[in-house]
Coordinates of C-alpha atoms in Angstrom, one line a residue:
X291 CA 44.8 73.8 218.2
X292 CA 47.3 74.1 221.1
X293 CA 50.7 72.6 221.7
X294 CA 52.8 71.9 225.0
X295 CA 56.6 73.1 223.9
X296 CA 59.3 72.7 226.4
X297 CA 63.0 74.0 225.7
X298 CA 66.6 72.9 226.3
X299 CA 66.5 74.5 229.9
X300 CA 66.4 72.8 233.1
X301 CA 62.8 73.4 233.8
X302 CA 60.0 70.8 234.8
X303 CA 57.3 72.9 233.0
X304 CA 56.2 73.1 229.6
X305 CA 54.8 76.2 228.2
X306 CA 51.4 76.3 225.3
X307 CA 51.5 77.8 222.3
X308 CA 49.0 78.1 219.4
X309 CA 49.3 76.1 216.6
X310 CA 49.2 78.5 213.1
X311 CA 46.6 76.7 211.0
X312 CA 49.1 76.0 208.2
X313 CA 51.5 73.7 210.4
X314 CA 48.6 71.9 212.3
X315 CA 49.3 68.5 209.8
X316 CA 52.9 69.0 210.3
X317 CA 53.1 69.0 214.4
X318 CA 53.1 66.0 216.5
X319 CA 55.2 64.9 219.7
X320 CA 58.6 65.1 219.0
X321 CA 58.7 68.3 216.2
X322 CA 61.4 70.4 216.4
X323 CA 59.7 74.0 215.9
X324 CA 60.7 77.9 216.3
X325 CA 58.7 79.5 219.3
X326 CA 59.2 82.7 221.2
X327 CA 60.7 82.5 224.6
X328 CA 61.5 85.6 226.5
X329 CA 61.1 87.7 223.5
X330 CA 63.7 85.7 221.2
X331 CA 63.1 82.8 219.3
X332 CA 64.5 79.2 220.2
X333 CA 64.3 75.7 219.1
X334 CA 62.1 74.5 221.3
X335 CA 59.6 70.3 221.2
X336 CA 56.1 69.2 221.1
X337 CA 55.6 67.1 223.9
X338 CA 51.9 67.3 223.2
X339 CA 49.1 68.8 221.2
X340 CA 45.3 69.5 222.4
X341 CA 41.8 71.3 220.9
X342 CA 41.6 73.3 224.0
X343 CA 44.1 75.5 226.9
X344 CA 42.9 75.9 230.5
X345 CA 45.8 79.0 230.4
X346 CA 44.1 82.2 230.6
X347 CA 47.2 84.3 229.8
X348 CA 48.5 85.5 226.5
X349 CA 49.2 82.6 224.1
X350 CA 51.9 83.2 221.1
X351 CA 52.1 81.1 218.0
X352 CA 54.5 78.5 217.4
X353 CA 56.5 80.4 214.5
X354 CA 57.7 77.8 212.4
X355 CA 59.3 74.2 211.7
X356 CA 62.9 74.2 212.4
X357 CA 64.3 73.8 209.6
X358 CA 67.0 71.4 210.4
X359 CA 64.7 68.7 212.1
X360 CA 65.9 65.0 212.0
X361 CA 63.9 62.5 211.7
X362 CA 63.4 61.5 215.2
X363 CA 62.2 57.7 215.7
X364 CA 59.1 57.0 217.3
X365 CA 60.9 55.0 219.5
X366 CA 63.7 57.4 220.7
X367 CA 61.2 59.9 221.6
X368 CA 59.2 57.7 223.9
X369 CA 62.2 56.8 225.8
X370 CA 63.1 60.1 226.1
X371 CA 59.8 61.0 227.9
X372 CA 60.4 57.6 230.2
X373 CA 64.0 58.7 231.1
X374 CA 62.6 62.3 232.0
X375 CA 59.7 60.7 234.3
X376 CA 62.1 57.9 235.7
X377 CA 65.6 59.9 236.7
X378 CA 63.1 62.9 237.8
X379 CA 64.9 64.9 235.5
X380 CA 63.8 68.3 233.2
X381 CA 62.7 66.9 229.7
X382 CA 64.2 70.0 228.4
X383 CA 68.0 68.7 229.5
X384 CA 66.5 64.9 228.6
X385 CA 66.5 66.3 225.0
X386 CA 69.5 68.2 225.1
X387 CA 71.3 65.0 226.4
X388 CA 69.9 62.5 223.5
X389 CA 69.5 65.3 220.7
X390 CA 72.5 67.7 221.3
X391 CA 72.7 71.4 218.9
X392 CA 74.9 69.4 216.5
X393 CA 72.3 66.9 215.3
X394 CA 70.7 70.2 213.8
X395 CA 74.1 71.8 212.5
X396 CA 74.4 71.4 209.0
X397 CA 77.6 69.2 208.0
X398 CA 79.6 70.4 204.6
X399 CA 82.2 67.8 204.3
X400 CA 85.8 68.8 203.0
X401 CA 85.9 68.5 199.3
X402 CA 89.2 66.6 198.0
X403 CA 90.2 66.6 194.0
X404 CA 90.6 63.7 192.6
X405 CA 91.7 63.7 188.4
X406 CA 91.2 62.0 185.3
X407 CA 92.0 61.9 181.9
X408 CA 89.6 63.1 179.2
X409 CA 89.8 60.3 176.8
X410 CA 87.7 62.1 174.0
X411 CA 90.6 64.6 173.8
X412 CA 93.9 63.3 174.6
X413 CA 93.4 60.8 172.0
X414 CA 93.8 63.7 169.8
X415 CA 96.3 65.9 171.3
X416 CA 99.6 66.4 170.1
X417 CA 101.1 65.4 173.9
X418 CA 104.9 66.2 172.3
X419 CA 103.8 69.6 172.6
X420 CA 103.1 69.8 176.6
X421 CA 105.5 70.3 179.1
X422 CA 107.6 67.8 181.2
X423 CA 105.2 68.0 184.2
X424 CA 101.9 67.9 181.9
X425 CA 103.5 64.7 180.5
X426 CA 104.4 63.4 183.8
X427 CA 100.6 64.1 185.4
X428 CA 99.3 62.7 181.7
X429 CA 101.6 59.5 181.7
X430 CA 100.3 58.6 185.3
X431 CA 97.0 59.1 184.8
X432 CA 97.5 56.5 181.8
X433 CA 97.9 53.9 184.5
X434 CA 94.3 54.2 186.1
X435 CA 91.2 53.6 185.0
X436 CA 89.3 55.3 187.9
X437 CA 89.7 58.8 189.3
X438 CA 92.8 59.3 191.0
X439 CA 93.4 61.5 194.0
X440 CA 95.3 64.5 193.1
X441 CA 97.4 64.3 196.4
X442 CA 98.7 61.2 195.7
X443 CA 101.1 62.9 192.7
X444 CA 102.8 65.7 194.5
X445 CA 106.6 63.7 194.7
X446 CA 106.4 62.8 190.9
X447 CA 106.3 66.3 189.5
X448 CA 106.6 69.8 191.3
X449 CA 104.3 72.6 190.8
X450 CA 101.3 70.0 190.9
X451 CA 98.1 72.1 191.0
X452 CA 99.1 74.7 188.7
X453 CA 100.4 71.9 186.1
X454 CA 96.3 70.4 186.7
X455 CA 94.9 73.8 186.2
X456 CA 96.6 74.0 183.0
X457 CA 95.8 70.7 181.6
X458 CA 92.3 71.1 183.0
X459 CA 92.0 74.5 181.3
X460 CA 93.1 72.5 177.9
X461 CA 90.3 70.2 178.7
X462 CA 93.2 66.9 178.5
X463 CA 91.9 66.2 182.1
X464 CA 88.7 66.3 184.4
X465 CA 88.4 67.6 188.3
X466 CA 86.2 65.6 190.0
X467 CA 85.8 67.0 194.1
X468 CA 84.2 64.3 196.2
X469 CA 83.7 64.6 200.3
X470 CA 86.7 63.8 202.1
X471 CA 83.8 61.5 204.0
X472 CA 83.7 59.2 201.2
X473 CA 84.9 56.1 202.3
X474 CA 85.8 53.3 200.1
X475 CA 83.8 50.7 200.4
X476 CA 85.0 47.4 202.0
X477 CA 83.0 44.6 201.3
X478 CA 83.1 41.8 203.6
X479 CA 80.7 39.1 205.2
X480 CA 82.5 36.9 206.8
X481 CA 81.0 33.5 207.6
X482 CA 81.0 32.2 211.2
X483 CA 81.0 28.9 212.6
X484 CA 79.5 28.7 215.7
X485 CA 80.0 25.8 218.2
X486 CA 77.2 23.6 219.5
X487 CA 76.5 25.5 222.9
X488 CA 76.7 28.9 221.2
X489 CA 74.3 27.4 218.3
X490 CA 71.4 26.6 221.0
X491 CA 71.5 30.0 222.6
X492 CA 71.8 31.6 218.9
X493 CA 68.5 29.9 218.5
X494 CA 66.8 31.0 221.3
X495 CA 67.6 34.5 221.0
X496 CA 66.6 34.4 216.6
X497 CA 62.9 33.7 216.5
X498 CA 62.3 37.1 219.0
X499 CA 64.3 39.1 216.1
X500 CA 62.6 37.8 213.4
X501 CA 59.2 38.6 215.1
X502 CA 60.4 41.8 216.7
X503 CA 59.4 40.6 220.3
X504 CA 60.7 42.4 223.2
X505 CA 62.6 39.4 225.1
X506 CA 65.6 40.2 226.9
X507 CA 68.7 37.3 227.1
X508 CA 71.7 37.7 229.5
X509 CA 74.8 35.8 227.9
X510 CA 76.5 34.7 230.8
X511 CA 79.9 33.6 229.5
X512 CA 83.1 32.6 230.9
X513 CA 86.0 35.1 229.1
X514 CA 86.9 33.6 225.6
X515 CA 83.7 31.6 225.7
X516 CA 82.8 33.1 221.9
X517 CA 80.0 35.9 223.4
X518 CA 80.6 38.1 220.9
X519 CA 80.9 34.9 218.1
X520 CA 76.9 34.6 219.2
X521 CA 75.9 38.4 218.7
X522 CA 77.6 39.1 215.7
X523 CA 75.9 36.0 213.9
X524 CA 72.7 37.7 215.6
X525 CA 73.2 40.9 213.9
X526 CA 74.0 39.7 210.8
X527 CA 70.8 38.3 210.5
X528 CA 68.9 40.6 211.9
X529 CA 70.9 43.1 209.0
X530 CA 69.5 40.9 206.5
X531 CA 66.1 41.2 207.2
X532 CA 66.4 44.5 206.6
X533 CA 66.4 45.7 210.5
X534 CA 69.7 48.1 212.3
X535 CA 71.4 47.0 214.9
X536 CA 73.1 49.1 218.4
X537 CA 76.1 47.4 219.8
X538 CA 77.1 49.2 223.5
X539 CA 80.5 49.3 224.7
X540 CA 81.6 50.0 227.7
X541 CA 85.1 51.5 227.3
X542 CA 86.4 53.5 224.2
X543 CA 89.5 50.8 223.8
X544 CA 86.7 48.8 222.9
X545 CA 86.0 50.9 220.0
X546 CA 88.5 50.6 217.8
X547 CA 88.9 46.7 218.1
X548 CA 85.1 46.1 218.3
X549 CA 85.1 48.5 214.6
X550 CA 87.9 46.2 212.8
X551 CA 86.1 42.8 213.9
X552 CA 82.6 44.2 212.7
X553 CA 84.6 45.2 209.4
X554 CA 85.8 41.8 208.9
X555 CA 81.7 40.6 209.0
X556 CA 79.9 43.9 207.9
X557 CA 82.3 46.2 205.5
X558 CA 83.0 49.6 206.2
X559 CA 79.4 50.8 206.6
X560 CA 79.2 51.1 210.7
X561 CA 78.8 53.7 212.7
X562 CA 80.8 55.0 215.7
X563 CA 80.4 56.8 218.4
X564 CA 82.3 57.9 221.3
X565 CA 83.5 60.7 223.1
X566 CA 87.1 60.7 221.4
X567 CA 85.4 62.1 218.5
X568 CA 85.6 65.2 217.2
X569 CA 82.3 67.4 216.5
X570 CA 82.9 67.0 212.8
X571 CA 83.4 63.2 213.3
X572 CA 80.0 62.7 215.2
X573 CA 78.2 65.5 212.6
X574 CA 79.0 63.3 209.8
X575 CA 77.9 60.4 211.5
X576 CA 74.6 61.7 212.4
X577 CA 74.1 62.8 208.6
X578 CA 74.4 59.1 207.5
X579 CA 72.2 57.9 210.2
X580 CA 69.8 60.2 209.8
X581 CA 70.2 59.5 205.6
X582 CA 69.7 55.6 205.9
X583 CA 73.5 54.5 205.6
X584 CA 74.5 52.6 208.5
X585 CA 72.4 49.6 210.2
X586 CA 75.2 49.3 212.7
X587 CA 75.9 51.8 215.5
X588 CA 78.8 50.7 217.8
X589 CA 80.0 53.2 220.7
X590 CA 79.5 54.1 224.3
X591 CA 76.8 54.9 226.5
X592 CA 75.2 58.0 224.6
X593 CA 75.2 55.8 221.1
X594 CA 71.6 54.4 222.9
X595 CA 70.6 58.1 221.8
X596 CA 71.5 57.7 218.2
X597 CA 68.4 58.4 215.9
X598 CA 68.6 55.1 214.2
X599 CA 65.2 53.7 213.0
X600 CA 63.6 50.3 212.4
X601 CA 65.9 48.9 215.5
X602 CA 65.7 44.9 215.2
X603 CA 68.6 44.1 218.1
X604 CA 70.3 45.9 220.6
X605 CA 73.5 44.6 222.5
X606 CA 75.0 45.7 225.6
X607 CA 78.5 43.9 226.0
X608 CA 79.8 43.7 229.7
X609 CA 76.8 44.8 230.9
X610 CA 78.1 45.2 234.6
X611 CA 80.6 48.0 233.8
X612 CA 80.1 51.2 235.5
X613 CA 80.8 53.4 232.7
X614 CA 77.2 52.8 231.4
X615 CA 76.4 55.7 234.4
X616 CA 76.4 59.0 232.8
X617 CA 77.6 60.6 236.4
X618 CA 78.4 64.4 234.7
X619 CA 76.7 66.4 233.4
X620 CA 72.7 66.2 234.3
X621 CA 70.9 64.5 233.9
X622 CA 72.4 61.3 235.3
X623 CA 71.3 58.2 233.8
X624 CA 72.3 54.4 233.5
X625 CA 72.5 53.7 229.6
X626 CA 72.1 49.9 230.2
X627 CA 68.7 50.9 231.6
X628 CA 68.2 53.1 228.8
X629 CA 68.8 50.4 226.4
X630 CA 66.1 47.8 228.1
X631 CA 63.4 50.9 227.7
X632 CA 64.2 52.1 224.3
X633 CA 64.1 47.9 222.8
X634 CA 60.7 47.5 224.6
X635 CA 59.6 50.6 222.7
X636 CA 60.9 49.6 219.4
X637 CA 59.8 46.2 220.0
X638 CA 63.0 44.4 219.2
X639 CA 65.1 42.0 221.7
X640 CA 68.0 43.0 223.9
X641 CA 71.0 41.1 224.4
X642 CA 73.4 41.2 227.6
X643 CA 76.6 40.2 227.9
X644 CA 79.1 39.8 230.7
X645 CA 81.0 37.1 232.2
X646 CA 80.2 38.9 235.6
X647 CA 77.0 39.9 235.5
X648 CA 75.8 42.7 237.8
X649 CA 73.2 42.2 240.4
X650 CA 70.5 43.9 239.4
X651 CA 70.7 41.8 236.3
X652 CA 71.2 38.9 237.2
X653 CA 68.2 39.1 239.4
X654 CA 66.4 39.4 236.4
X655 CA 66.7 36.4 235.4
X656 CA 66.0 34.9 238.5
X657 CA 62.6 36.5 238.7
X658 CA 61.7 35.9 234.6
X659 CA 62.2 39.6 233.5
X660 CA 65.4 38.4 231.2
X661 CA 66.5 34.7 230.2
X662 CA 69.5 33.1 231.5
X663 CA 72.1 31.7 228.9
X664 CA 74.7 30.0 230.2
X665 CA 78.5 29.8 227.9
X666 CA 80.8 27.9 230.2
X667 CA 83.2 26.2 227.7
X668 CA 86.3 28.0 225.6
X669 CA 85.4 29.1 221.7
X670 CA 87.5 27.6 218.8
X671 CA 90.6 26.6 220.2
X672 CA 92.2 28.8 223.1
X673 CA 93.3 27.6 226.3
X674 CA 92.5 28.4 230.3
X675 CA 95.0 30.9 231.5
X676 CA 97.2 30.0 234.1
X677 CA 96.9 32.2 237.0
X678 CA 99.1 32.9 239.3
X679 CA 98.7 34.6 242.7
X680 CA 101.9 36.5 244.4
X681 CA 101.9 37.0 248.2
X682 CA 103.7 40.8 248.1
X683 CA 104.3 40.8 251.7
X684 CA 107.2 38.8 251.5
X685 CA 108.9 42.1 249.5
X686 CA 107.6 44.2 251.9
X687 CA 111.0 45.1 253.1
X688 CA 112.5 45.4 249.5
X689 CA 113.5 49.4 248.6
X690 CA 113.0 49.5 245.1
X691 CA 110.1 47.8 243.1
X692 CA 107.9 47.0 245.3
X693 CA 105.0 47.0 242.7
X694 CA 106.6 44.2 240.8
X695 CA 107.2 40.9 242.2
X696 CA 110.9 38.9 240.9
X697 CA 108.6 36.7 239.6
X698 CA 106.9 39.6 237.6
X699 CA 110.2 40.8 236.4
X700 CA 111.6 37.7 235.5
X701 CA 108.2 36.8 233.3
X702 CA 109.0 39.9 231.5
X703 CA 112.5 39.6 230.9
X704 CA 111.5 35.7 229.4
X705 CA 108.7 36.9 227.4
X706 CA 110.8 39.6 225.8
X707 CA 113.8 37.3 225.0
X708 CA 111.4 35.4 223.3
X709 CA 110.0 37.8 220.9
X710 CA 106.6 37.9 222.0
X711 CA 104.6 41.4 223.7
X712 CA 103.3 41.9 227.9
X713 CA 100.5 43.7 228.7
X714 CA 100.4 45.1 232.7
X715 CA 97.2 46.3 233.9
X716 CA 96.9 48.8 237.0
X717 CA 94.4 50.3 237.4
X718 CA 95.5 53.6 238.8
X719 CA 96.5 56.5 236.6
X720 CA 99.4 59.2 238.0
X721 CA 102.6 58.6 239.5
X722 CA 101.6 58.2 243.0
X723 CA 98.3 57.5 244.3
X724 CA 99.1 60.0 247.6
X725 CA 101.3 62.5 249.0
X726 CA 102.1 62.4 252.7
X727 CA 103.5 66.0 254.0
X728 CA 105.5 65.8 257.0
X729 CA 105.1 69.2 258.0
X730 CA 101.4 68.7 258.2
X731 CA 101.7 65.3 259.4
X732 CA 98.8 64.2 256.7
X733 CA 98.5 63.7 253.1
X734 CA 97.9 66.7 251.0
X735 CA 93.8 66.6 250.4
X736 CA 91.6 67.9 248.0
X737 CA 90.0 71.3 249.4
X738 CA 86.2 70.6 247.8
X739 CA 86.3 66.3 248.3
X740 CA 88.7 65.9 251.5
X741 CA 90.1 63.0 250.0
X742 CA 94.1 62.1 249.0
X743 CA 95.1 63.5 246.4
X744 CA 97.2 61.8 243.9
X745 CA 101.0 63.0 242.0
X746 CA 101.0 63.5 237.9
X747 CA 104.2 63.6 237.7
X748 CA 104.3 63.9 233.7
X749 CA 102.1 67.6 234.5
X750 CA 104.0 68.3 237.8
X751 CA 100.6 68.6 240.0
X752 CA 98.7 67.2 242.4
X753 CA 95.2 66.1 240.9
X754 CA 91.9 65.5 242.6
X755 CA 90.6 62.1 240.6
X756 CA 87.1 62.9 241.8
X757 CA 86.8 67.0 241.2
X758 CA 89.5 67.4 238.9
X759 CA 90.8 70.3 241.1
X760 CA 94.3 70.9 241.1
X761 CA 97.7 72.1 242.8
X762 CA 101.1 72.8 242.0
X763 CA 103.7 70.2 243.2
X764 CA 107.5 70.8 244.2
X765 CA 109.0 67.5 243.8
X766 CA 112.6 68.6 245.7
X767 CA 111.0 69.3 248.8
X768 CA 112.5 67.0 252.0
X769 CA 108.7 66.9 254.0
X770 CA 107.0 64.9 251.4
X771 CA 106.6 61.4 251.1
X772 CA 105.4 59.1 248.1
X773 CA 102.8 55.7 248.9
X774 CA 101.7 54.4 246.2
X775 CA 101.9 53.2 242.2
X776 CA 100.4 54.5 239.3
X777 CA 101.0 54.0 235.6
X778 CA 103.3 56.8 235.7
X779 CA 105.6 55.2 238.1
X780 CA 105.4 51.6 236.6
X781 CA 105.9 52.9 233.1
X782 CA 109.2 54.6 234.9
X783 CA 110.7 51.0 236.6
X784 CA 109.6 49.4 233.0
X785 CA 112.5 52.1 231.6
X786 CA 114.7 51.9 234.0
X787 CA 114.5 47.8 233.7
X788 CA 114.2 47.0 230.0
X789 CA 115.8 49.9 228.8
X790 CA 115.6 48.1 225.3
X791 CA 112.2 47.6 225.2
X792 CA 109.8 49.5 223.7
X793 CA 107.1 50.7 226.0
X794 CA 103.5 52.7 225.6
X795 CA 101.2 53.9 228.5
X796 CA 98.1 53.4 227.7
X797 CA 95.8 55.8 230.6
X798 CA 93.4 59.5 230.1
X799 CA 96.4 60.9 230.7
X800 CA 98.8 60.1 228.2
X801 CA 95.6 59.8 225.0
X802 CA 95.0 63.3 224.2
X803 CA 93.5 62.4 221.2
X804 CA 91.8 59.5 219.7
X805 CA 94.7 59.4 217.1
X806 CA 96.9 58.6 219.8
X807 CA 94.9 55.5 220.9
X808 CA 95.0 53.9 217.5
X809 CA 98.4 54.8 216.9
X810 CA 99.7 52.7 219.9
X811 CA 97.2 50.1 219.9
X812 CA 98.2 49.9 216.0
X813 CA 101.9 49.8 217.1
X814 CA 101.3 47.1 219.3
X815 CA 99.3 45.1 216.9
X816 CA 102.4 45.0 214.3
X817 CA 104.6 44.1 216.8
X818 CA 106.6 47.8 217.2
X819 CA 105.9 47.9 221.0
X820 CA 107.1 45.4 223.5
X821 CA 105.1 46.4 226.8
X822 CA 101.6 48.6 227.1
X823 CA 100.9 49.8 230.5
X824 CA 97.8 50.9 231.3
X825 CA 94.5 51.6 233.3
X826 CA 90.8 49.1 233.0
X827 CA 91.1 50.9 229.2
X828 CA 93.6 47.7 228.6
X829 CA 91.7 45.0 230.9
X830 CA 89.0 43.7 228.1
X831 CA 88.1 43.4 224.5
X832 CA 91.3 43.5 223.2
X833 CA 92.9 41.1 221.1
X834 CA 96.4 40.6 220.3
X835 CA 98.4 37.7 218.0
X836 CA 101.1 37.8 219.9

């Protein structure tokens, strides 16, 4: 027997191997095996197995199983061949794109101590003879039935972990280490109502999850129509059947909000997945995957990759956003697309949503590939917005502010007086969006892209938004000349304005981490901020009570 191997290179060619005749019932498409490549042994994939090779060259033996193979889903694998064939791209990088080296990394979680009393023997202890902070640990741990984390104890006596040593050496208390990934559990199913409109289209989408048909429906819902209402009562039931569900975002705002509302119907167990995490974050997220945990996955684009099996739904929310297009590295893809593929594999229905739906898929449903599901009326209660449109030529002439209409500023200075929180969207990150040099008699342009380039102010450079290529910036030079507004500069007036208010920029330059994110959108949520500034991370999916 003979096997096609390819490896994680960007090659279009697979290379044969034989088969050792004690692996032959273990290898099929999609292994993960050890073969010899230019004398040194890498993980390398079946794409194929045959009785007979045409190659009249040497042939080595595939040397092993790798040890750390995942269970890949039939499904996953398949679309993974399909994206290979479609974007014209090496399968090799396809793999390394969907399957990256941590899936096969093996994931020790931090252990944390947690203490308890031993019952059997404190009961007959003589405590009086113990010291202050062995009585002090013993007296707390009185209180509590369960374990209690040893961490939580270290204002109420000094000297903690020795003091538990000692008491655990006396065999008065127990040690009990448990992953720091141990989540407690939160145990919530919410019940939603939906209205009549979003009850026929919930209807219409059902009966193709519970008999795993391939259909694909486009939600086409004006904003606050209840879209999300529809898909969540979808997955719920499509949970309890005993089916997973893949819920694609477009932005990584979306994230943390989408994770809190899923809570409130689903618990804790979910999934996430986005490029704020860090690799022990998504390590321990493939380990539950891969272990059965979650049947929800919610995250970005490369969450379609996730090796979750038995798929009964997938849902791609605001469908038309352009951050579905992996543009960096290779291969390029459009996860949307991916999505479509990877449901008709796994023979389970797809649901779009957008209240602008792109072209491509709208077309769709013009031509029968995907059905077309009209939400035009408001969910529960909420109201139109009133919109307002401000002609900015008539400030024009004005020398300071010219970002922010007087009608602007005085909405602000309104909403702040009473008590309630603005959110400003512009969608252009810096401080200004060019830098016109006098002595040159141009703007300053990118050397590789030719194009403007735009002022961070808060790094003191000049920053290519299409290479990320850089230059250094002197700010007290006479021949240069500022046009345009970025957060940067808005967040700057907001200061100078409301000097009183509290204010958070919300843009990839001011979120190092994803700890920052949740900190402000947190702050924002319990009222401590007044204004958040920020890029198309702020424009959707968020929601605020105030």
């Amino acid at each position: 027997m003979y096997a096609q191997v390819v490896f994680s290179i960007a090659s279009f060619k697979s290379f044969t191997y034989k088969i050792p005749h004690a692996l032959i019932s273990k290898i099929s498409p999609g292994v993960a095996v050890n073969a010899s490549f230019k004398n040194t042994l890498h993980l390398g994939y079946i794409v194929s197995t045959s009785k007979h090779s045409s190659y009249k060259g040497m042939i080595h033996e595939i040397d092993s199983i790798y040890k750390g193979q995942p269970n890949i889903p039939k499904d996953l694998w398949q679309t993974i061949l399909w994206m290979s064939h479609y974007y014209v791209a090496p399968i090799g990088l396809c793999i390394k794109t969907a399957l990256p080296n941590l899936y096969y990394k093996d994931y020790n979680a931090k252990k944390i101590l947690y203490i308890e009393l031993n019952h059997n023997v404190v009961s007959k202890f003589d405590i009086s003879t113990l010291s202050k902070n062995q009585k002090i640990i013993i007296k707390h741990l009185m209180g509590f039935k369960d374990p209690v984390l040893a961490s939580t104890m270290k204002d109420e006596t000094s000297n903690l972990y020795y003091t538990i040593d000692v008491l655990h050496k006396k065999n008065i208390i127990k040690k009990i280490f448990l992953d720091s990934d141990n989540q407690v559990e939160i145990e919530s199913m919410k019940h939603i109502t939906l209205s009549k409109k979003q009850t026929d289209i919930f209807n219409k989408i059902f009966p193709s999850i519970k008999k795993s048909l391939n259909n694909n429906f486009l939600i086409h819902g004006i904003p606050g129509s209840g879209k999300t209402e529809v898909y969540v009562k979808l997955a719920q039931e499509a949970i309890s059947t005993g089916k997973c569900v893949m819920i694609l975002i477009p932005e990584i705002i979306l994230t943390t909000q989408m994770k809190d509302r899923f809570i409130k119907y689903f618990g804790s167990n979910i999934a996430m997945w986005h490029s704020k995490m860090t690799r022990k974050e998504k390590q321990q997220t493939i380990k539950r995957i891969l272990s059965g945990e979650y049947q929800i996955i919610i995250g970005a684009r490369s969450s379609i990759f996730s090796p979750l099996p038995n798929i009964g739904l997938i849902v791609i929310d605001e469908e038309q956003d352009s951050s579905y297009k992996q543009e960096s590295p290779k291969p390029y893809y459009n996860a949307r697309d991916i999505a479509l593929v990877r449901a008709k594999y796994a023979e389970c229905p797809v649901v779009l949503t957008s209240a602008t739906p792109s072209m491509e898929t709208y077309y769709n449903t013009i031509i029968g590939k995907s059905k077309h599901l009209p939400l035009n009326e408001r969910y529960f209660k909420s109201k139109e917005p009133i919109v307002r449109i401000v002609d900015m030529m008539k400030f024009i002439d004005c020398d300071e502010n010219k970002i922010i209409s007087p009608e602007l500023m005085d909405a602000i200075q309104s909403t702040l007086k009473s008590k309630k929180q603005i959110i400003l969207l512009n969608n252009r990150r810096g401080y200004a969006s060019s830098v016109f040099s006098k002595d040159q008699q141009n703007a300053i342009l990118c050397d590789y892209c030719n194009v403007p380039m735009s002022l961070h102010k808060s790094f003191n450079r000049l920053l290519c938004h299409y290479c990320d290529s850089h230059k250094s910036f002197n700010e007290a030079s006479d021949n240069i000349v500022l046009h345009g507004y970025g957060t940067e500069k808005i967040y700057e007036i907001l200061k100078n304005q409301f000097s009183n208010a509290s204010i958070a920029r919300v843009d990839s330059d001011s979120l190092k981490s994803n700890k920052n994110l949740l900190t402000i959108l947190n702050d924002f949520s319990s009222g401590k901020l007044d204004i958040m500034i920020g890029t198309q991370m702020i424009s959707k999916g968020l929601d605020f009570d105030n």
